[in-house]
Coordinates of C-alpha atoms and ligand atoms in Angstrom, one line a residue:
X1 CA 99.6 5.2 69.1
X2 CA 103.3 6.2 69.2
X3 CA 104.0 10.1 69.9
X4 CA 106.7 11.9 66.9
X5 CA 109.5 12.0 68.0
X6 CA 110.2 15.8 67.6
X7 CA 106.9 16.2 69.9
X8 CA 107.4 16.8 73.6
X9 CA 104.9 15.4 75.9
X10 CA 106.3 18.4 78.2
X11 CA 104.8 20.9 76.2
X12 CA 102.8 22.1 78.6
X13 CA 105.8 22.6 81.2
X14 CA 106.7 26.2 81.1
X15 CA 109.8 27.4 82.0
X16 CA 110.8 28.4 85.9
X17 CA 112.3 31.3 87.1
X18 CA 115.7 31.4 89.4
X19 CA 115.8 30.4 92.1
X20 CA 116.0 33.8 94.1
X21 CA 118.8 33.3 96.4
X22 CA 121.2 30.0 94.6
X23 CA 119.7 31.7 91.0
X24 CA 122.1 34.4 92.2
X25 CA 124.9 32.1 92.3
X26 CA 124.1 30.9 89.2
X27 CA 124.6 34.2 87.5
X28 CA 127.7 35.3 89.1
X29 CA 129.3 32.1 88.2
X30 CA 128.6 33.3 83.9
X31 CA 129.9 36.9 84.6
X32 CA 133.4 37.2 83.6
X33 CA 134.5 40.6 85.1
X34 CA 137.0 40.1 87.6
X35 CA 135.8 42.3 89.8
X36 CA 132.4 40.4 90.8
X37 CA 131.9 39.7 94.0
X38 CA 128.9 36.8 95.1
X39 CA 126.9 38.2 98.1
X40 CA 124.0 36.5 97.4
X41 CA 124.3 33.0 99.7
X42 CA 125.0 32.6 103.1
X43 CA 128.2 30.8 102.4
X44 CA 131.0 31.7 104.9
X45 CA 134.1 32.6 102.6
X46 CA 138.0 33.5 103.8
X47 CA 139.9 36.6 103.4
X48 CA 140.9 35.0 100.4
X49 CA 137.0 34.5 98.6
X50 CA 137.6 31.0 99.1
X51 CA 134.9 28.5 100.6
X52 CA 136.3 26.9 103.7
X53 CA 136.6 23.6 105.2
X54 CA 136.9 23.8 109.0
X55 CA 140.2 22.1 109.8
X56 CA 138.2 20.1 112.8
X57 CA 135.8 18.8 110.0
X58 CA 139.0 17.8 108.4
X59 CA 140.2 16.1 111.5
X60 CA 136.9 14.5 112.1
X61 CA 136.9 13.2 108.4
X62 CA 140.5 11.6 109.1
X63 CA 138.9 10.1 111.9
X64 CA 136.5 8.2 110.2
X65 CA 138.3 7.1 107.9
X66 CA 141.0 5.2 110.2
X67 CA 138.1 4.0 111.4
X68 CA 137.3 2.4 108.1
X69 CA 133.6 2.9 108.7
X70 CA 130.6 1.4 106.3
X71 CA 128.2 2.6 104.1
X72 CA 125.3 0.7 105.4
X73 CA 121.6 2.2 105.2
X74 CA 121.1 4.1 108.2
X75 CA 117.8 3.6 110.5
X76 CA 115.2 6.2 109.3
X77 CA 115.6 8.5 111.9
X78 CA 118.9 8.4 111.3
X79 CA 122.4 8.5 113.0
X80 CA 121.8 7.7 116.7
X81 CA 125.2 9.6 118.0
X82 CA 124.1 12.2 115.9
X83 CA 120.9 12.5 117.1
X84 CA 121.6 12.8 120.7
X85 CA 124.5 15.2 120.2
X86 CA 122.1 17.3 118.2
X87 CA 119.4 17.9 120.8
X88 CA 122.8 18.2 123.5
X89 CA 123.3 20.9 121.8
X90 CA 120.6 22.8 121.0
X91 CA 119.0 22.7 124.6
X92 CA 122.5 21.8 126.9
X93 CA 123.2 18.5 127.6
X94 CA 121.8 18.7 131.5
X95 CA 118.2 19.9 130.2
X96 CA 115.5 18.3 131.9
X97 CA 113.9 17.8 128.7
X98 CA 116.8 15.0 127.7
X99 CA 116.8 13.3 131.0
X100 CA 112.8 13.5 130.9
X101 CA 113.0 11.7 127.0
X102 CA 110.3 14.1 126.2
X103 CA 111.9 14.9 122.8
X104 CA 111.6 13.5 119.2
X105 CA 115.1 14.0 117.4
X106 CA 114.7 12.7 113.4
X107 CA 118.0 13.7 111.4
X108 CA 116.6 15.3 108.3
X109 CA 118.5 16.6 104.9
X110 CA 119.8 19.8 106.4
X111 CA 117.8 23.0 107.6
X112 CA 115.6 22.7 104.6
X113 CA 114.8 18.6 104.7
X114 CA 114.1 19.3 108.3
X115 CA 111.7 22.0 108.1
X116 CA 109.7 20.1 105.5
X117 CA 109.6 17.4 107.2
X118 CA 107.9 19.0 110.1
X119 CA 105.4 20.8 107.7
X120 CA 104.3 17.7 106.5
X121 CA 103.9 16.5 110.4
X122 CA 101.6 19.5 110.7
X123 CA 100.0 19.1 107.3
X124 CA 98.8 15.5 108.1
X125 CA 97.9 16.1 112.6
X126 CA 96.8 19.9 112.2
X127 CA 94.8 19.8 109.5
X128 CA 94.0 23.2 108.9
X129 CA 96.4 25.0 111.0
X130 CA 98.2 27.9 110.0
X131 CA 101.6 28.6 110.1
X132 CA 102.2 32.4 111.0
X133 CA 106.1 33.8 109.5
X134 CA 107.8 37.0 110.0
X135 CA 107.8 39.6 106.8
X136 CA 110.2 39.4 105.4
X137 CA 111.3 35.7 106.3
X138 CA 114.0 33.6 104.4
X139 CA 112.5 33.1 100.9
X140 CA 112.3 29.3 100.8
X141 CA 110.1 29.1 103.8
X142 CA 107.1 30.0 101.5
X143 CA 107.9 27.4 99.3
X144 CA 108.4 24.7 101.5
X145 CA 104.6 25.3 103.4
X146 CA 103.3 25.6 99.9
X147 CA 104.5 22.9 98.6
X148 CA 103.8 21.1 101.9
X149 CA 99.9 22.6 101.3
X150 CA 100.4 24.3 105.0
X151 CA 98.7 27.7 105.1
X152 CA 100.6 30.5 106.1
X153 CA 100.1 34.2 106.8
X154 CA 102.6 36.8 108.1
X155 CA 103.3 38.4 110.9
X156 CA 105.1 42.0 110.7
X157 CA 108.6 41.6 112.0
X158 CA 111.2 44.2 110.1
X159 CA 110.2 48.4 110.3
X160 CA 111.8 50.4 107.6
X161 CA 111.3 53.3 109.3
X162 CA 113.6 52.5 112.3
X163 CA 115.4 49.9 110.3
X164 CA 115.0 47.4 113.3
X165 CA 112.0 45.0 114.7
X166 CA 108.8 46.4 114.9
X167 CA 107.7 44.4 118.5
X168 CA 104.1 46.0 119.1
X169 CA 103.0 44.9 115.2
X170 CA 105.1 41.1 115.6
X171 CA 103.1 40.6 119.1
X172 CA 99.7 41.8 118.1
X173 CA 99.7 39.7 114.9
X174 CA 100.7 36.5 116.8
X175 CA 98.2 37.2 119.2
X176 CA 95.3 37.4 116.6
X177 CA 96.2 34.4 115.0
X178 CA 94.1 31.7 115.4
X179 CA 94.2 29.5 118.5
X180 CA 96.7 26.7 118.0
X181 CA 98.8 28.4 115.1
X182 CA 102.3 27.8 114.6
X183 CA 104.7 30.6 114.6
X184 CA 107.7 30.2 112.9
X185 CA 110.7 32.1 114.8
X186 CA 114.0 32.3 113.8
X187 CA 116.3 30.9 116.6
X188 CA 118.9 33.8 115.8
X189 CA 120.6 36.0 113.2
X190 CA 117.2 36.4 111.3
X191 CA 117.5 36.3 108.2
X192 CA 117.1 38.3 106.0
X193 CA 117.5 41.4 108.4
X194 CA 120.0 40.3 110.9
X195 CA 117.7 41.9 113.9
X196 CA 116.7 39.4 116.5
X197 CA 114.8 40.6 119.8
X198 CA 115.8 40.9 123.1
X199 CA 115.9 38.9 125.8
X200 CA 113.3 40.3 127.5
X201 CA 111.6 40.5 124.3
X202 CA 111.4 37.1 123.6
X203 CA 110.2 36.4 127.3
X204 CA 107.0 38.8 126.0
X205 CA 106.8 36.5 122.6
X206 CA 106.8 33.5 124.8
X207 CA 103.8 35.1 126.6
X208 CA 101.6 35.6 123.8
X209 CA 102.2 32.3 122.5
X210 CA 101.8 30.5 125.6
X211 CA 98.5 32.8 126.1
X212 CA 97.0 31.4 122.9
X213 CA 98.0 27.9 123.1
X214 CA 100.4 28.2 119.8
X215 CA 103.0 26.1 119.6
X216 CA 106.4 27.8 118.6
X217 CA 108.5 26.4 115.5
X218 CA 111.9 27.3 115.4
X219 CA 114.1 27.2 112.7
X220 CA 117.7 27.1 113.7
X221 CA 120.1 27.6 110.9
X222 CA 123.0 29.8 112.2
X223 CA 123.8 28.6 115.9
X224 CA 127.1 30.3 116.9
X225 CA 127.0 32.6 113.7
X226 CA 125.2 35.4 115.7
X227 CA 127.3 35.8 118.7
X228 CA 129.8 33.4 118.4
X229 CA 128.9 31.4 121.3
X230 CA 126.6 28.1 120.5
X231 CA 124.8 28.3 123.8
X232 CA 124.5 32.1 124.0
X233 CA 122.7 31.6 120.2
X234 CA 120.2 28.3 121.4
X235 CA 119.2 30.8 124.7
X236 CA 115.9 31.7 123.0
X237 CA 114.9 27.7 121.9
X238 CA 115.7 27.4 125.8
X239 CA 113.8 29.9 127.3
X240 CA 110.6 28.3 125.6
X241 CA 111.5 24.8 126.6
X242 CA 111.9 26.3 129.8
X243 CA 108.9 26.8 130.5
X244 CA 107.5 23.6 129.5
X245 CA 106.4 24.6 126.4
X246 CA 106.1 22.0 123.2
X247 CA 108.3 23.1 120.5
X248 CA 109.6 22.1 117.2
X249 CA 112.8 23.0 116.3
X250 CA 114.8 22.3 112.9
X251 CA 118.3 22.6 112.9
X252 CA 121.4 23.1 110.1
X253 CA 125.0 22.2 110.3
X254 CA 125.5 24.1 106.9
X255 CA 127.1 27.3 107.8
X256 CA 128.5 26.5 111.7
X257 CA 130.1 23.3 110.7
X258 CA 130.2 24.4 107.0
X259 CA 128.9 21.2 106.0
X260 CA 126.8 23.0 102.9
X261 CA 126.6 20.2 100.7
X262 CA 126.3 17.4 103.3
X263 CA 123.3 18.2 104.0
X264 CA 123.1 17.4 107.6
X265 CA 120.3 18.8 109.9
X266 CA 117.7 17.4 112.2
X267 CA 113.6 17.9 113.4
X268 CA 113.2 18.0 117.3
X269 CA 109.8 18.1 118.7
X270 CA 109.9 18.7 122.2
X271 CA 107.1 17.4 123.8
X272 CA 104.8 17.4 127.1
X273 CA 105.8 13.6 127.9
X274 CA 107.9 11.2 126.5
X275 CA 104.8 9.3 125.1
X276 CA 103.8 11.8 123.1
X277 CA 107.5 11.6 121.8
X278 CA 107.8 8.5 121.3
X279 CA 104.5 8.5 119.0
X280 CA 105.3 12.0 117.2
X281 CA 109.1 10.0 116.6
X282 CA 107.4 7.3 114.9
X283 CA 105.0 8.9 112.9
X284 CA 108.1 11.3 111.4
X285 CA 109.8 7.9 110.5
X286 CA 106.8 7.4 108.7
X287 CA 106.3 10.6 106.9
X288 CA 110.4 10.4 106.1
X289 CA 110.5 6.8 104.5
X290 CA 108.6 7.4 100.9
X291 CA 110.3 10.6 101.1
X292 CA 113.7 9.7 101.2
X293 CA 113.3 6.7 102.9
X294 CA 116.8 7.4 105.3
X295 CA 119.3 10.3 105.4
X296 CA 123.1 10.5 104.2
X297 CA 125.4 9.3 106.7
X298 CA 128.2 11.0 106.2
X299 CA 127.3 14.5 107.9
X300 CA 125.8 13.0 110.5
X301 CA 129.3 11.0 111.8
X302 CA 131.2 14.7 111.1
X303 CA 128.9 16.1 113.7
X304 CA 128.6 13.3 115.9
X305 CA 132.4 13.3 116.4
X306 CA 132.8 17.1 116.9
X307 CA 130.1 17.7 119.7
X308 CA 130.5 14.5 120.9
X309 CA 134.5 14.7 121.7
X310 CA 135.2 17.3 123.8
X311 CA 138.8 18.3 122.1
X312 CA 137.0 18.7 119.0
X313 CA 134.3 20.4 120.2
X314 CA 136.4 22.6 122.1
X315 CA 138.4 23.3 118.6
X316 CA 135.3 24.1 116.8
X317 CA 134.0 26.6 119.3
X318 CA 137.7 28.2 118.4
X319 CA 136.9 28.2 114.7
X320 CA 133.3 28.8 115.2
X321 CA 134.5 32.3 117.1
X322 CA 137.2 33.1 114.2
X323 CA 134.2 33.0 111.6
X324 CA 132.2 35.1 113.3
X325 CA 134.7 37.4 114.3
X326 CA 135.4 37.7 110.4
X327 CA 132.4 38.4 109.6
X328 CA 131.9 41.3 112.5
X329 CA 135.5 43.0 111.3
X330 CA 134.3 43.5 107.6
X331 CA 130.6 44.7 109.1
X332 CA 132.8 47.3 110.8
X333 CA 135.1 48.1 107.7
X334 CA 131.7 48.5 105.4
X335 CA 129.9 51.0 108.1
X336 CA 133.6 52.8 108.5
X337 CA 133.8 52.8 104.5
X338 CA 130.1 54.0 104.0
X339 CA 130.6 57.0 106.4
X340 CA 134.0 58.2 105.2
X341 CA 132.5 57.9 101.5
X342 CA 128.9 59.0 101.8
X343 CA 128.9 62.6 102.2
X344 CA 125.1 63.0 102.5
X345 CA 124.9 62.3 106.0
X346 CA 123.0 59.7 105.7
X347 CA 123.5 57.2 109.0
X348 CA 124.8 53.7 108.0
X349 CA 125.1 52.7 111.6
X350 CA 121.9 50.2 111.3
X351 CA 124.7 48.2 109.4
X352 CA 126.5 47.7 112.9
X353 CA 123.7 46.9 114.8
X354 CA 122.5 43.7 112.7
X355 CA 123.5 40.5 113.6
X356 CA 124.8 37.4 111.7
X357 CA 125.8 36.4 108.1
X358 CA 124.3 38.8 106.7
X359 CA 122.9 42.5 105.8
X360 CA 120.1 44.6 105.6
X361 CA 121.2 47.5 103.5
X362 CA 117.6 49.0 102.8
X363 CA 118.1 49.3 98.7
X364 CA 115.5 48.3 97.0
X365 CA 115.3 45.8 93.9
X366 CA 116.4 48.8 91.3
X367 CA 119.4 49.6 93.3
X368 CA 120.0 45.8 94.1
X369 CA 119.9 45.6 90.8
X370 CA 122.6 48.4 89.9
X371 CA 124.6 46.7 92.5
X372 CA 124.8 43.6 90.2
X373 CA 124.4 45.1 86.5
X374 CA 126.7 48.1 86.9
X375 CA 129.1 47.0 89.6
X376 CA 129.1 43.0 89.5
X377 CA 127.6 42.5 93.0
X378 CA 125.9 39.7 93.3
X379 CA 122.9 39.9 96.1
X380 CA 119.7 39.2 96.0
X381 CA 116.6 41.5 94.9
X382 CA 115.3 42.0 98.5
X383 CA 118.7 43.9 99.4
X384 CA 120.3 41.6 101.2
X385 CA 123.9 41.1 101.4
X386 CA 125.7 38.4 102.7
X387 CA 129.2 39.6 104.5
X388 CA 130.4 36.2 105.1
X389 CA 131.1 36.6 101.2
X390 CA 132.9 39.8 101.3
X391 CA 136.4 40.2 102.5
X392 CA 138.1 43.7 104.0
X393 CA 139.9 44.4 101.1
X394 CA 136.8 44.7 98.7
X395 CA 134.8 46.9 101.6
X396 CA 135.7 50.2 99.8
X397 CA 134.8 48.9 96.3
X398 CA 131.3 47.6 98.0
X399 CA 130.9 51.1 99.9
X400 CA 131.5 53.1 96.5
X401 CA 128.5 50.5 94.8
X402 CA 125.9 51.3 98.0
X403 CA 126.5 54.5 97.7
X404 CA 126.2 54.7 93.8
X405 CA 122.9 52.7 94.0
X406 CA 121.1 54.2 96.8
X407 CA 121.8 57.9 95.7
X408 CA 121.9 57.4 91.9
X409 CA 119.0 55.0 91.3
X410 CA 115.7 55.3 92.6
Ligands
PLA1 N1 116.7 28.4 107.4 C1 117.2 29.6 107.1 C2 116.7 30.8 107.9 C3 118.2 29.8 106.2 O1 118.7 31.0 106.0 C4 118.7 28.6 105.5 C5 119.7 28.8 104.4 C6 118.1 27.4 105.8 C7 117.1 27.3 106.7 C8 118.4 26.1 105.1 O2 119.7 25.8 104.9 P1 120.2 24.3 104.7 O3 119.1 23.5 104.1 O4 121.4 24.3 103.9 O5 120.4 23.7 106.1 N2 119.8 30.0 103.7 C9 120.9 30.3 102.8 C10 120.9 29.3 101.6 C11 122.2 30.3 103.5 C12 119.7 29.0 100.9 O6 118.9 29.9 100.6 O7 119.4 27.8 100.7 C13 120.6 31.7 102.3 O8 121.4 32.2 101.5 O9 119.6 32.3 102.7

């Protein structure tokens, strides 16, 4: 029996919403007033608006191609160079850990690839275990442990009421998770409130997990973006490896390399011994091969050149600084534009205090959404804005739309 031609065997398929972060992009791109802004992904932009290529990505890219290098498939856990220069760099190139082998480095498709790749690791040797995140945590990490069929529950992370971490309600959650859990951390610049804890807080974290055998997953996607330093922004990933502690870790070159659409990232697993290593390496190849079966190649040679050379690297820790240093000048020009503007009284300095791409501002999905109807400013609905999108000359214009939406809508 043949089916009519005018009858879809995708009835049934209904249609999905946007995606809640790149569905914002998606909509800014239709609106035609020219005074829209996009604050909705974490996409470093210049002065200018524009998206940005760092000039030693450039130079890298030159490289390469004097080099006249092939397209070959690579191995399935990827670039070897890149690999090691990976882990060098998340943990220092003289940790014991490297020189011990006790660590499993797969190359995965960015921040994203990576972290699914390791929830299908736990979904198929923890069978059961639970995956604790911080409320509110990046929107896609729900996703991904869904679709991954890892359970998850939350653990409280962000307090209105101070506008900063609540530590007492994060720590008492991950100690009454079950024994074994994995609790997902954010390396730095949390997204989406751009509040990390403290040094000595994360020592106390490191406690309570240690105390009931969890094992820590970190998920590194803005190294260098937080402070400006790549080794100051991998000290908390240390700390835990430090103490001997098994850890996984996924890792992005999206916004510190800029490398968005390369998708380049990795999985480490840091193990006990370099056995176990060796076996949890092999059985990520596995999971990775009817996935995807081997990652690009091109990111991977980008990053292997730049951390491996140390005139490059030493250029991109240059550019690295002058991104993040954009990003804190317009952070100060928004607080200075809020208070001159607002004369309520109301105290915008949580704004300074945040950390990373992004901001915090507090509004809630109505005013978000005033923010974009009324005044073309593209965030997304949990009131998040992204300052590596905004430039100093369109602080005042963004001051005069928090202002309108947090006092006019409700
Ligand atoms: N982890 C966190 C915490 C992130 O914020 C992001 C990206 C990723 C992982 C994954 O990025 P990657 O796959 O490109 O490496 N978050 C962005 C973009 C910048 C996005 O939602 O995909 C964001 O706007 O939140």
């Amino acid at each position: 029996m043949t089916v009519g031609v005018n009858v879809s065997r995708f009835e049934g398929i209904a249609m999905a919403p946007p995606d809640p972060i790149l569905g914002v992009s998606e909509a800014f791109r239709a609106d035609t007033n020219e005074k829209k802004l996009n604050l909705g992904v974490g996409a470093y932009r210049t002065e200018e608006l524009q998206p940005y290529v760092l000039k030693v990505v450039k130079k890298a890219e030159n490289l390469m191609l004097e080099r006249g290098e092939n397209k070959e498939y690579l191995p399935i856990e990827g670039l070897a160079a890149f690999n090691k220069a990976t882990a060098e760099l998340l943990l220092g190139a003289d940790n014991p850990v490297m020189k011990e082998g006790r660590i499993a480095t797969v190359q995965g498709l960015s921040g994203t690839g990576s972290l699914r790749l390791a929830s299908a690791l736990i979904e198929r040797y923890f069978p059961g275990a639970k995956v604790l995140i911080s409320s509110p945590t990046w929107g896609n990490h729900k996703n991904i442990f869904n679709d991954a069929r890892v359970p998850w529950s939350e653990y409280r992370y962000y307090d209105p009421k101070t506008v900063g971490l609540d530590f007492e309600g994060m720590v008492a959650d991950i100690k009454a998770a079950p024994e074994g859990s994995f609790i997902l951390l954010h390396g730095c610049a949390h997204n989406p409130t751009g509040i990390d804890p403290t040094p000595e807080q994360w020592e106390k974290i490191a406690d309570v997990i240690q105390e009931k055998n969890h094992i820590p997953f970190f998920d590194v996607a803005y190294q260098g973006f937080a402070s400006g330093s790549l080794d100051q922004d991998a000290a908390s990933v240390r700390l835990f490896a430090a103490r001997g502690m098994e850890i996984l870790v996924a890792q992005s070159y999206s916004k510190n390399l800029g490398l968005y659409a390369e998708r380049i990232g990795a999985i480490n697993v840091v193990c006990s011994s370099a056995d176990a290593a060796a076996r949890v390496k092999s059985q990520l190849k596995r999971l990775a091969r009817p996935m995807y079966s081997n990652p690009p190649v091109h990111g991977a040679r980008i990053v292997a050149n730049v951390v491996g050379d140390p005139a490059l690297f030493g250029e991109w820790k240059a550019e690295m600084e002058l991104m993040a240093g954009r990003i804190k000048n317009v952070r100060q020009k928004l607080y200075d534009s809020l208070m001159a503007k607002d004369k309520s009284g109301k105290d915008w300095s949580f704004i300074l205090k945040q950390i990373g791409m992004f901001s915090f501002t507090g509004l809630n999905k109505a005013q978000s959404e005033n923010m974009t109807n009324k005044w073309h400013v593209y965030m997304t609905k949990d009131g998040r804005i992204s300052l590596a999108g905004l430039s100093l000359a369109k602080c005042e214009y963004l001051a005069d739309a928090i202002i309108d939406s947090y006092h006019n809508v409700s």
